[in-house]
């Protein structure tokens, strides 16, 4: 039973740091409200914006991905690269924060439709254990630090980060949850989680790419060290 994959979809689009210290969450009695709690736990503003920042930084360091003109400018003046990165990262953070509610709404509806209130409660309980928190944090960390844009590469990075962090006591907790109907439902929902997340990400890029390109060009034009 692979209980990791259902939580890779959103991370494949963006990563992040551990921001899941919400122990003490009390699951509600309805699937809809419990699903909203689950999505908020797994995709908080802080978590996803930090994930986006990590992936941005990781990909910025891959100079082969940059246009030739940009590579030349950055090589000529490393401080320009940091200036542009700071401006673009700030714009990206605002975009992600503005767009996240729509992703949460879609995922919450999916969990509410596909899982019972009890199964959602069991999932919340698992992800509030130290093992559950570690699992999600390491998945996001692995994806974010790898900067992988390909799903297979991102999944590999996430699994490597997770497996390297597990202690002997974690395996029993994961196996116990993996045998529940909640974990089985999550696995069954995985293709739909990925499809929703992928479509959301493509839509966000399509609607905001021009704005980010403008931000980069403006940052270059307004760079204090730019020669006349």
JSON list of C-alpha atoms in Angstrom, two decimals:
[
{"chain": "A", "resi": 1, "resn": "UNK", "atom": "CA", "xyz": [0.00, 0.00, 0.00]},
{"chain": "A", "resi": 2, "resn": "UNK", "atom": "CA", "xyz": [1.51, 3.27, -1.14]},
{"chain": "A", "resi": 3, "resn": "UNK", "atom": "CA", "xyz": [0.11, 6.03, 1.07]},
{"chain": "A", "resi": 4, "resn": "UNK", "atom": "CA", "xyz": [2.66, 8.58, -0.16]},
{"chain": "A", "resi": 5, "resn": "UNK", "atom": "CA", "xyz": [1.48, 9.15, -3.72]},
{"chain": "A", "resi": 6, "resn": "UNK", "atom": "CA", "xyz": [-1.90, 10.76, -2.94]},
{"chain": "A", "resi": 7, "resn": "UNK", "atom": "CA", "xyz": [-0.10, 13.70, -1.35]},
{"chain": "A", "resi": 8, "resn": "UNK", "atom": "CA", "xyz": [2.43, 14.27, -4.10]},
{"chain": "A", "resi": 9, "resn": "UNK", "atom": "CA", "xyz": [0.05, 15.90, -6.56]},
{"chain": "A", "resi": 10, "resn": "UNK", "atom": "CA", "xyz": [-0.04, 19.37, -5.05]},
{"chain": "A", "resi": 11, "resn": "UNK", "atom": "CA", "xyz": [3.64, 19.16, -4.15]},
{"chain": "A", "resi": 12, "resn": "UNK", "atom": "CA", "xyz": [4.53, 18.36, -7.74]},
{"chain": "A", "resi": 13, "resn": "UNK", "atom": "CA", "xyz": [3.15, 21.74, -8.70]},
{"chain": "A", "resi": 14, "resn": "UNK", "atom": "CA", "xyz": [4.77, 23.81, -6.02]},
{"chain": "A", "resi": 15, "resn": "UNK", "atom": "CA", "xyz": [7.04, 22.13, -1.98]},
{"chain": "A", "resi": 16, "resn": "UNK", "atom": "CA", "xyz": [7.64, 23.28, 1.12]},
{"chain": "A", "resi": 17, "resn": "UNK", "atom": "CA", "xyz": [8.79, 23.09, 4.63]},
{"chain": "A", "resi": 18, "resn": "UNK", "atom": "CA", "xyz": [7.18, 21.42, 7.61]},
{"chain": "A", "resi": 19, "resn": "UNK", "atom": "CA", "xyz": [4.18, 23.51, 8.60]},
{"chain": "A", "resi": 20, "resn": "UNK", "atom": "CA", "xyz": [1.94, 20.80, 9.94]},
{"chain": "A", "resi": 21, "resn": "UNK", "atom": "CA", "xyz": [2.22, 21.29, 13.69]},
{"chain": "A", "resi": 22, "resn": "UNK", "atom": "CA", "xyz": [-1.54, 21.38, 14.13]},
{"chain": "A", "resi": 23, "resn": "UNK", "atom": "CA", "xyz": [-1.79, 18.68, 16.73]},
{"chain": "A", "resi": 24, "resn": "UNK", "atom": "CA", "xyz": [-5.04, 18.63, 18.60]},
{"chain": "A", "resi": 25, "resn": "UNK", "atom": "CA", "xyz": [-7.29, 19.06, 15.54]},
{"chain": "A", "resi": 26, "resn": "UNK", "atom": "CA", "xyz": [-10.72, 17.72, 16.37]},
{"chain": "A", "resi": 27, "resn": "UNK", "atom": "CA", "xyz": [-12.33, 16.11, 13.31]},
{"chain": "A", "resi": 28, "resn": "UNK", "atom": "CA", "xyz": [-15.87, 17.32, 12.63]},
{"chain": "A", "resi": 29, "resn": "UNK", "atom": "CA", "xyz": [-18.84, 15.04, 12.12]},
{"chain": "A", "resi": 30, "resn": "UNK", "atom": "CA", "xyz": [-19.50, 15.80, 8.44]},
{"chain": "A", "resi": 31, "resn": "UNK", "atom": "CA", "xyz": [-17.34, 14.77, 5.48]},
{"chain": "A", "resi": 32, "resn": "UNK", "atom": "CA", "xyz": [-17.41, 18.29, 4.02]},
{"chain": "A", "resi": 33, "resn": "UNK", "atom": "CA", "xyz": [-16.06, 20.00, 7.13]},
{"chain": "A", "resi": 34, "resn": "UNK", "atom": "CA", "xyz": [-13.59, 17.24, 7.85]},
{"chain": "A", "resi": 35, "resn": "UNK", "atom": "CA", "xyz": [-12.36, 17.36, 4.25]},
{"chain": "A", "resi": 36, "resn": "UNK", "atom": "CA", "xyz": [-11.75, 21.09, 4.54]},
{"chain": "A", "resi": 37, "resn": "UNK", "atom": "CA", "xyz": [-9.72, 20.45, 7.70]},
{"chain": "A", "resi": 38, "resn": "UNK", "atom": "CA", "xyz": [-7.69, 17.78, 5.93]},
{"chain": "A", "resi": 39, "resn": "UNK", "atom": "CA", "xyz": [-6.89, 19.98, 2.94]},
{"chain": "A", "resi": 40, "resn": "UNK", "atom": "CA", "xyz": [-5.99, 22.90, 5.23]},
{"chain": "A", "resi": 41, "resn": "UNK", "atom": "CA", "xyz": [-3.62, 20.60, 7.11]},
{"chain": "A", "resi": 42, "resn": "UNK", "atom": "CA", "xyz": [-1.91, 19.32, 3.97]},
{"chain": "A", "resi": 43, "resn": "UNK", "atom": "CA", "xyz": [-1.89, 22.55, 1.96]},
{"chain": "A", "resi": 44, "resn": "UNK", "atom": "CA", "xyz": [-1.60, 25.52, 4.29]},
{"chain": "A", "resi": 45, "resn": "UNK", "atom": "CA", "xyz": [-0.69, 28.94, 2.89]},
{"chain": "A", "resi": 46, "resn": "UNK", "atom": "CA", "xyz": [2.69, 28.83, 4.60]},
{"chain": "A", "resi": 47, "resn": "UNK", "atom": "CA", "xyz": [3.44, 25.33, 3.37]},
{"chain": "A", "resi": 48, "resn": "UNK", "atom": "CA", "xyz": [2.60, 25.90, -0.27]},
{"chain": "A", "resi": 49, "resn": "UNK", "atom": "CA", "xyz": [4.15, 29.36, -0.57]},
{"chain": "A", "resi": 50, "resn": "UNK", "atom": "CA", "xyz": [7.36, 28.05, 0.99]},
{"chain": "A", "resi": 51, "resn": "UNK", "atom": "CA", "xyz": [7.20, 25.12, -1.43]},
{"chain": "A", "resi": 52, "resn": "UNK", "atom": "CA", "xyz": [6.84, 27.50, -4.37]},
{"chain": "A", "resi": 53, "resn": "UNK", "atom": "CA", "xyz": [9.81, 29.51, -3.10]},
{"chain": "A", "resi": 54, "resn": "UNK", "atom": "CA", "xyz": [11.99, 26.44, -2.75]},
{"chain": "A", "resi": 55, "resn": "UNK", "atom": "CA", "xyz": [11.16, 25.20, -6.22]},
{"chain": "A", "resi": 56, "resn": "UNK", "atom": "CA", "xyz": [11.76, 28.68, -7.64]},
{"chain": "A", "resi": 57, "resn": "UNK", "atom": "CA", "xyz": [15.19, 28.87, -5.98]},
{"chain": "A", "resi": 58, "resn": "UNK", "atom": "CA", "xyz": [16.09, 25.34, -7.07]},
{"chain": "A", "resi": 59, "resn": "UNK", "atom": "CA", "xyz": [15.20, 26.01, -10.69]},
{"chain": "A", "resi": 60, "resn": "UNK", "atom": "CA", "xyz": [16.85, 29.44, -10.74]},
{"chain": "A", "resi": 61, "resn": "UNK", "atom": "CA", "xyz": [20.13, 27.73, -9.94]},
{"chain": "A", "resi": 62, "resn": "UNK", "atom": "CA", "xyz": [19.76, 25.57, -13.07]},
{"chain": "A", "resi": 63, "resn": "UNK", "atom": "CA", "xyz": [21.17, 28.13, -15.47]},
{"chain": "A", "resi": 64, "resn": "UNK", "atom": "CA", "xyz": [20.70, 25.79, -18.43]},
{"chain": "A", "resi": 65, "resn": "UNK", "atom": "CA", "xyz": [16.95, 26.37, -18.11]},
{"chain": "A", "resi": 66, "resn": "UNK", "atom": "CA", "xyz": [17.31, 30.14, -18.57]},
{"chain": "A", "resi": 67, "resn": "UNK", "atom": "CA", "xyz": [17.22, 31.95, -21.91]},
{"chain": "A", "resi": 68, "resn": "UNK", "atom": "CA", "xyz": [20.69, 32.66, -23.34]},
{"chain": "A", "resi": 69, "resn": "UNK", "atom": "CA", "xyz": [20.30, 36.43, -22.93]},
{"chain": "A", "resi": 70, "resn": "UNK", "atom": "CA", "xyz": [19.32, 36.04, -19.29]},
{"chain": "A", "resi": 71, "resn": "UNK", "atom": "CA", "xyz": [22.23, 33.69, -18.61]},
{"chain": "A", "resi": 72, "resn": "UNK", "atom": "CA", "xyz": [24.60, 36.28, -20.06]},
{"chain": "A", "resi": 73, "resn": "UNK", "atom": "CA", "xyz": [23.18, 39.08, -17.93]},
{"chain": "A", "resi": 74, "resn": "UNK", "atom": "CA", "xyz": [23.32, 37.00, -14.75]},
{"chain": "A", "resi": 75, "resn": "UNK", "atom": "CA", "xyz": [26.86, 35.81, -15.46]},
{"chain": "A", "resi": 76, "resn": "UNK", "atom": "CA", "xyz": [27.95, 39.39, -16.03]},
{"chain": "A", "resi": 77, "resn": "UNK", "atom": "CA", "xyz": [26.41, 40.60, -12.76]},
{"chain": "A", "resi": 78, "resn": "UNK", "atom": "CA", "xyz": [25.46, 37.97, -10.11]},
{"chain": "A", "resi": 79, "resn": "UNK", "atom": "CA", "xyz": [23.82, 40.69, -8.00]},
{"chain": "A", "resi": 80, "resn": "UNK", "atom": "CA", "xyz": [21.32, 41.23, -10.82]},
{"chain": "A", "resi": 81, "resn": "UNK", "atom": "CA", "xyz": [20.25, 37.61, -10.51]},
{"chain": "A", "resi": 82, "resn": "UNK", "atom": "CA", "xyz": [19.51, 38.06, -6.81]},
{"chain": "A", "resi": 83, "resn": "UNK", "atom": "CA", "xyz": [17.64, 41.29, -7.49]},
{"chain": "A", "resi": 84, "resn": "UNK", "atom": "CA", "xyz": [15.43, 39.69, -10.14]},
{"chain": "A", "resi": 85, "resn": "UNK", "atom": "CA", "xyz": [14.91, 36.57, -8.02]},
{"chain": "A", "resi": 86, "resn": "UNK", "atom": "CA", "xyz": [13.73, 38.60, -5.04]},
{"chain": "A", "resi": 87, "resn": "UNK", "atom": "CA", "xyz": [11.21, 40.57, -7.08]},
{"chain": "A", "resi": 88, "resn": "UNK", "atom": "CA", "xyz": [9.92, 37.50, -8.90]},
{"chain": "A", "resi": 89, "resn": "UNK", "atom": "CA", "xyz": [9.69, 35.41, -5.74]},
{"chain": "A", "resi": 90, "resn": "UNK", "atom": "CA", "xyz": [7.55, 38.09, -4.09]},
{"chain": "A", "resi": 91, "resn": "UNK", "atom": "CA", "xyz": [5.22, 38.19, -7.10]},
{"chain": "A", "resi": 92, "resn": "UNK", "atom": "CA", "xyz": [5.00, 34.39, -7.13]},
{"chain": "A", "resi": 93, "resn": "UNK", "atom": "CA", "xyz": [4.10, 34.31, -3.44]},
{"chain": "A", "resi": 94, "resn": "UNK", "atom": "CA", "xyz": [1.23, 36.72, -4.02]},
{"chain": "A", "resi": 95, "resn": "UNK", "atom": "CA", "xyz": [-0.05, 34.70, -6.96]},
{"chain": "A", "resi": 96, "resn": "UNK", "atom": "CA", "xyz": [0.07, 31.40, -5.08]},
{"chain": "A", "resi": 97, "resn": "UNK", "atom": "CA", "xyz": [-1.71, 32.89, -2.07]},
{"chain": "A", "resi": 98, "resn": "UNK", "atom": "CA", "xyz": [-4.44, 34.30, -4.29]},
{"chain": "A", "resi": 99, "resn": "UNK", "atom": "CA", "xyz": [-4.95, 31.08, -6.28]},
{"chain": "A", "resi": 100, "resn": "UNK", "atom": "CA", "xyz": [-4.79, 28.48, -3.50]},
{"chain": "A", "resi": 101, "resn": "UNK", "atom": "CA", "xyz": [-8.42, 28.75, -2.32]},
{"chain": "A", "resi": 102, "resn": "UNK", "atom": "CA", "xyz": [-9.68, 27.37, -5.62]},
{"chain": "A", "resi": 103, "resn": "UNK", "atom": "CA", "xyz": [-7.42, 24.31, -5.34]},
{"chain": "A", "resi": 104, "resn": "UNK", "atom": "CA", "xyz": [-8.49, 23.74, -1.74]},
{"chain": "A", "resi": 105, "resn": "UNK", "atom": "CA", "xyz": [-12.15, 23.97, -2.69]},
{"chain": "A", "resi": 106, "resn": "UNK", "atom": "CA", "xyz": [-11.78, 21.35, -5.40]},
{"chain": "A", "resi": 107, "resn": "UNK", "atom": "CA", "xyz": [-9.75, 18.96, -3.24]},
{"chain": "A", "resi": 108, "resn": "UNK", "atom": "CA", "xyz": [-12.11, 19.37, -0.29]},
{"chain": "A", "resi": 109, "resn": "UNK", "atom": "CA", "xyz": [-15.05, 18.47, -2.51]},
{"chain": "A", "resi": 110, "resn": "UNK", "atom": "CA", "xyz": [-13.18, 15.41, -3.77]},
{"chain": "A", "resi": 111, "resn": "UNK", "atom": "CA", "xyz": [-12.36, 14.14, -0.28]},
{"chain": "A", "resi": 112, "resn": "UNK", "atom": "CA", "xyz": [-15.92, 14.79, 0.94]},
{"chain": "A", "resi": 113, "resn": "UNK", "atom": "CA", "xyz": [-17.32, 12.86, -2.01]},
{"chain": "A", "resi": 114, "resn": "UNK", "atom": "CA", "xyz": [-14.89, 9.96, -1.89]},
{"chain": "A", "resi": 115, "resn": "UNK", "atom": "CA", "xyz": [-14.44, 9.36, 1.84]},
{"chain": "A", "resi": 116, "resn": "UNK", "atom": "CA", "xyz": [-16.68, 8.94, 4.85]},
{"chain": "A", "resi": 117, "resn": "UNK", "atom": "CA", "xyz": [-16.50, 11.25, 7.86]},
{"chain": "A", "resi": 118, "resn": "UNK", "atom": "CA", "xyz": [-14.85, 8.44, 9.83]},
{"chain": "A", "resi": 119, "resn": "UNK", "atom": "CA", "xyz": [-12.21, 7.85, 7.16]},
{"chain": "A", "resi": 120, "resn": "UNK", "atom": "CA", "xyz": [-11.41, 11.56, 7.01]},
{"chain": "A", "resi": 121, "resn": "UNK", "atom": "CA", "xyz": [-11.16, 11.61, 10.81]},
{"chain": "A", "resi": 122, "resn": "UNK", "atom": "CA", "xyz": [-8.73, 8.67, 10.73]},
{"chain": "A", "resi": 123, "resn": "UNK", "atom": "CA", "xyz": [-6.63, 10.44, 8.11]},
{"chain": "A", "resi": 124, "resn": "UNK", "atom": "CA", "xyz": [-6.52, 13.63, 10.17]},
{"chain": "A", "resi": 125, "resn": "UNK", "atom": "CA", "xyz": [-5.49, 11.62, 13.21]},
{"chain": "A", "resi": 126, "resn": "UNK", "atom": "CA", "xyz": [-2.66, 9.93, 11.27]},
{"chain": "A", "resi": 127, "resn": "UNK", "atom": "CA", "xyz": [-1.30, 13.16, 9.84]},
{"chain": "A", "resi": 128, "resn": "UNK", "atom": "CA", "xyz": [-1.29, 14.74, 13.28]},
{"chain": "A", "resi": 129, "resn": "UNK", "atom": "CA", "xyz": [1.02, 12.03, 14.63]},
{"chain": "A", "resi": 130, "resn": "UNK", "atom": "CA", "xyz": [4.77, 12.73, 14.62]},
{"chain": "A", "resi": 131, "resn": "UNK", "atom": "CA", "xyz": [5.13, 10.12, 11.86]},
{"chain": "A", "resi": 132, "resn": "UNK", "atom": "CA", "xyz": [2.39, 11.69, 9.75]},
{"chain": "A", "resi": 133, "resn": "UNK", "atom": "CA", "xyz": [3.82, 15.17, 10.17]},
{"chain": "A", "resi": 134, "resn": "UNK", "atom": "CA", "xyz": [7.29, 13.90, 9.27]},
{"chain": "A", "resi": 135, "resn": "UNK", "atom": "CA", "xyz": [5.95, 12.10, 6.22]},
{"chain": "A", "resi": 136, "resn": "UNK", "atom": "CA", "xyz": [4.26, 15.15, 4.70]},
{"chain": "A", "resi": 137, "resn": "UNK", "atom": "CA", "xyz": [7.08, 17.53, 5.65]},
{"chain": "A", "resi": 138, "resn": "UNK", "atom": "CA", "xyz": [9.72, 15.32, 4.04]},
{"chain": "A", "resi": 139, "resn": "UNK", "atom": "CA", "xyz": [7.67, 14.81, 0.88]},
{"chain": "A", "resi": 140, "resn": "UNK", "atom": "CA", "xyz": [7.31, 18.56, 0.40]},
{"chain": "A", "resi": 141, "resn": "UNK", "atom": "CA", "xyz": [10.95, 19.15, 1.29]},
{"chain": "A", "resi": 142, "resn": "UNK", "atom": "CA", "xyz": [12.16, 16.58, -1.21]},
{"chain": "A", "resi": 143, "resn": "UNK", "atom": "CA", "xyz": [10.05, 17.98, -4.03]},
{"chain": "A", "resi": 144, "resn": "UNK", "atom": "CA", "xyz": [10.88, 21.59, -3.23]},
{"chain": "A", "resi": 145, "resn": "UNK", "atom": "CA", "xyz": [14.63, 21.13, -2.94]},
{"chain": "A", "resi": 146, "resn": "UNK", "atom": "CA", "xyz": [14.82, 18.99, -6.08]},
{"chain": "A", "resi": 147, "resn": "UNK", "atom": "CA", "xyz": [13.03, 21.61, -8.17]},
{"chain": "A", "resi": 148, "resn": "UNK", "atom": "CA", "xyz": [11.80, 18.69, -10.31]},
{"chain": "A", "resi": 149, "resn": "UNK", "atom": "CA", "xyz": [9.12, 19.66, -12.82]},
{"chain": "A", "resi": 150, "resn": "UNK", "atom": "CA", "xyz": [8.60, 16.12, -14.08]},
{"chain": "A", "resi": 151, "resn": "UNK", "atom": "CA", "xyz": [6.16, 14.07, -11.97]},
{"chain": "A", "resi": 152, "resn": "UNK", "atom": "CA", "xyz": [8.33, 10.96, -11.91]},
{"chain": "A", "resi": 153, "resn": "UNK", "atom": "CA", "xyz": [11.43, 12.88, -10.90]},
{"chain": "A", "resi": 154, "resn": "UNK", "atom": "CA", "xyz": [9.50, 14.76, -8.22]},
{"chain": "A", "resi": 155, "resn": "UNK", "atom": "CA", "xyz": [8.03, 11.54, -6.84]},
{"chain": "A", "resi": 156, "resn": "UNK", "atom": "CA", "xyz": [11.49, 9.97, -6.72]},
{"chain": "A", "resi": 157, "resn": "UNK", "atom": "CA", "xyz": [12.89, 12.98, -4.86]},
{"chain": "A", "resi": 158, "resn": "UNK", "atom": "CA", "xyz": [9.99, 12.91, -2.41]},
{"chain": "A", "resi": 159, "resn": "UNK", "atom": "CA", "xyz": [10.40, 9.21, -1.69]},
{"chain": "A", "resi": 160, "resn": "UNK", "atom": "CA", "xyz": [14.14, 9.56, -1.16]},
{"chain": "A", "resi": 161, "resn": "UNK", "atom": "CA", "xyz": [13.63, 12.41, 1.30]},
{"chain": "A", "resi": 162, "resn": "UNK", "atom": "CA", "xyz": [10.96, 10.45, 3.15]},
{"chain": "A", "resi": 163, "resn": "UNK", "atom": "CA", "xyz": [12.79, 7.13, 3.36]},
{"chain": "A", "resi": 164, "resn": "UNK", "atom": "CA", "xyz": [16.00, 8.77, 4.58]},
{"chain": "A", "resi": 165, "resn": "UNK", "atom": "CA", "xyz": [14.10, 10.39, 7.46]},
{"chain": "A", "resi": 166, "resn": "UNK", "atom": "CA", "xyz": [12.14, 7.41, 8.79]},
{"chain": "A", "resi": 167, "resn": "UNK", "atom": "CA", "xyz": [13.00, 5.86, 12.13]},
{"chain": "A", "resi": 168, "resn": "UNK", "atom": "CA", "xyz": [12.14, 2.26, 13.08]},
{"chain": "A", "resi": 169, "resn": "UNK", "atom": "CA", "xyz": [9.09, 3.37, 15.06]},
{"chain": "A", "resi": 170, "resn": "UNK", "atom": "CA", "xyz": [7.64, 5.17, 12.04]},
{"chain": "A", "resi": 171, "resn": "UNK", "atom": "CA", "xyz": [7.16, 2.01, 10.00]},
{"chain": "A", "resi": 172, "resn": "UNK", "atom": "CA", "xyz": [4.62, 0.50, 12.39]},
{"chain": "A", "resi": 173, "resn": "UNK", "atom": "CA", "xyz": [2.53, 3.67, 12.41]},
{"chain": "A", "resi": 174, "resn": "UNK", "atom": "CA", "xyz": [2.57, 3.89, 8.60]},
{"chain": "A", "resi": 175, "resn": "UNK", "atom": "CA", "xyz": [1.72, 0.22, 8.15]},
{"chain": "A", "resi": 176, "resn": "UNK", "atom": "CA", "xyz": [-1.13, 0.49, 10.63]},
{"chain": "A", "resi": 177, "resn": "UNK", "atom": "CA", "xyz": [-2.69, 3.41, 8.79]},
{"chain": "A", "resi": 178, "resn": "UNK", "atom": "CA", "xyz": [-1.90, 1.83, 5.41]},
{"chain": "A", "resi": 179, "resn": "UNK", "atom": "CA", "xyz": [-4.20, -1.07, 6.26]},
{"chain": "A", "resi": 180, "resn": "UNK", "atom": "CA", "xyz": [-7.24, 1.12, 6.90]},
{"chain": "A", "resi": 181, "resn": "UNK", "atom": "CA", "xyz": [-10.07, 1.87, 4.50]},
{"chain": "A", "resi": 182, "resn": "UNK", "atom": "CA", "xyz": [-9.06, 5.54, 4.77]},
{"chain": "A", "resi": 183, "resn": "UNK", "atom": "CA", "xyz": [-5.65, 4.83, 3.23]},
{"chain": "A", "resi": 184, "resn": "UNK", "atom": "CA", "xyz": [-7.24, 2.64, 0.57]},
{"chain": "A", "resi": 185, "resn": "UNK", "atom": "CA", "xyz": [-9.65, 5.44, -0.35]},
{"chain": "A", "resi": 186, "resn": "UNK", "atom": "CA", "xyz": [-6.76, 7.91, -0.59]},
{"chain": "A", "resi": 187, "resn": "UNK", "atom": "CA", "xyz": [-4.95, 5.61, -2.97]},
{"chain": "A", "resi": 188, "resn": "UNK", "atom": "CA", "xyz": [-8.10, 5.22, -5.07]},
{"chain": "A", "resi": 189, "resn": "UNK", "atom": "CA", "xyz": [-8.49, 9.00, -5.23]},
{"chain": "A", "resi": 190, "resn": "UNK", "atom": "CA", "xyz": [-4.87, 9.56, -6.25]},
{"chain": "A", "resi": 191, "resn": "UNK", "atom": "CA", "xyz": [-5.50, 9.87, -10.03]},
{"chain": "A", "resi": 192, "resn": "UNK", "atom": "CA", "xyz": [-8.21, 12.45, -9.45]},
{"chain": "A", "resi": 193, "resn": "UNK", "atom": "CA", "xyz": [-6.07, 14.39, -6.97]},
{"chain": "A", "resi": 194, "resn": "UNK", "atom": "CA", "xyz": [-3.32, 14.55, -9.57]},
{"chain": "A", "resi": 195, "resn": "UNK", "atom": "CA", "xyz": [-5.71, 15.54, -12.36]},
{"chain": "A", "resi": 196, "resn": "UNK", "atom": "CA", "xyz": [-7.27, 18.35, -10.30]},
{"chain": "A", "resi": 197, "resn": "UNK", "atom": "CA", "xyz": [-3.89, 19.63, -9.15]},
{"chain": "A", "resi": 198, "resn": "UNK", "atom": "CA", "xyz": [-2.38, 19.46, -12.63]},
{"chain": "A", "resi": 199, "resn": "UNK", "atom": "CA", "xyz": [-5.30, 21.31, -14.21]},
{"chain": "A", "resi": 200, "resn": "UNK", "atom": "CA", "xyz": [-5.17, 23.93, -11.45]},
{"chain": "A", "resi": 201, "resn": "UNK", "atom": "CA", "xyz": [-1.45, 24.45, -11.95]},
{"chain": "A", "resi": 202, "resn": "UNK", "atom": "CA", "xyz": [-1.78, 24.77, -15.71]},
{"chain": "A", "resi": 203, "resn": "UNK", "atom": "CA", "xyz": [-4.57, 27.31, -15.29]},
{"chain": "A", "resi": 204, "resn": "UNK", "atom": "CA", "xyz": [-2.56, 29.33, -12.78]},
{"chain": "A", "resi": 205, "resn": "UNK", "atom": "CA", "xyz": [0.43, 29.42, -15.13]},
{"chain": "A", "resi": 206, "resn": "UNK", "atom": "CA", "xyz": [-1.68, 30.35, -18.15]},
{"chain": "A", "resi": 207, "resn": "UNK", "atom": "CA", "xyz": [-3.31, 33.27, -16.34]},
{"chain": "A", "resi": 208, "resn": "UNK", "atom": "CA", "xyz": [-0.18, 34.57, -14.61]},
{"chain": "A", "resi": 209, "resn": "UNK", "atom": "CA", "xyz": [2.77, 33.82, -16.89]},
{"chain": "A", "resi": 210, "resn": "UNK", "atom": "CA", "xyz": [2.60, 37.19, -18.65]},
{"chain": "A", "resi": 211, "resn": "UNK", "atom": "CA", "xyz": [2.56, 38.97, -15.29]},
{"chain": "A", "resi": 212, "resn": "UNK", "atom": "CA", "xyz": [5.64, 37.10, -14.09]},
{"chain": "A", "resi": 213, "resn": "UNK", "atom": "CA", "xyz": [7.49, 37.79, -17.35]},
{"chain": "A", "resi": 214, "resn": "UNK", "atom": "CA", "xyz": [6.64, 41.47, -16.95]},
{"chain": "A", "resi": 215, "resn": "UNK", "atom": "CA", "xyz": [7.93, 41.36, -13.37]},
{"chain": "A", "resi": 216, "resn": "UNK", "atom": "CA", "xyz": [11.26, 39.93, -14.53]},
{"chain": "A", "resi": 217, "resn": "UNK", "atom": "CA", "xyz": [11.67, 42.51, -17.29]},
{"chain": "A", "resi": 218, "resn": "UNK", "atom": "CA", "xyz": [10.72, 45.34, -14.96]},
{"chain": "A", "resi": 219, "resn": "UNK", "atom": "CA", "xyz": [13.17, 44.10, -12.33]},
{"chain": "A", "resi": 220, "resn": "UNK", "atom": "CA", "xyz": [15.98, 44.08, -14.90]},
{"chain": "A", "resi": 221, "resn": "UNK", "atom": "CA", "xyz": [15.06, 47.54, -16.16]},
{"chain": "A", "resi": 222, "resn": "UNK", "atom": "CA", "xyz": [14.93, 49.01, -12.63]},
{"chain": "A", "resi": 223, "resn": "UNK", "atom": "CA", "xyz": [18.05, 47.27, -11.37]},
{"chain": "A", "resi": 224, "resn": "UNK", "atom": "CA", "xyz": [20.12, 49.90, -9.46]},
{"chain": "A", "resi": 225, "resn": "UNK", "atom": "CA", "xyz": [23.39, 48.65, -10.94]},
{"chain": "A", "resi": 226, "resn": "UNK", "atom": "CA", "xyz": [22.14, 48.66, -14.52]},
{"chain": "A", "resi": 227, "resn": "UNK", "atom": "CA", "xyz": [24.46, 50.57, -16.79]},
{"chain": "A", "resi": 228, "resn": "UNK", "atom": "CA", "xyz": [22.90, 53.36, -18.91]}
]
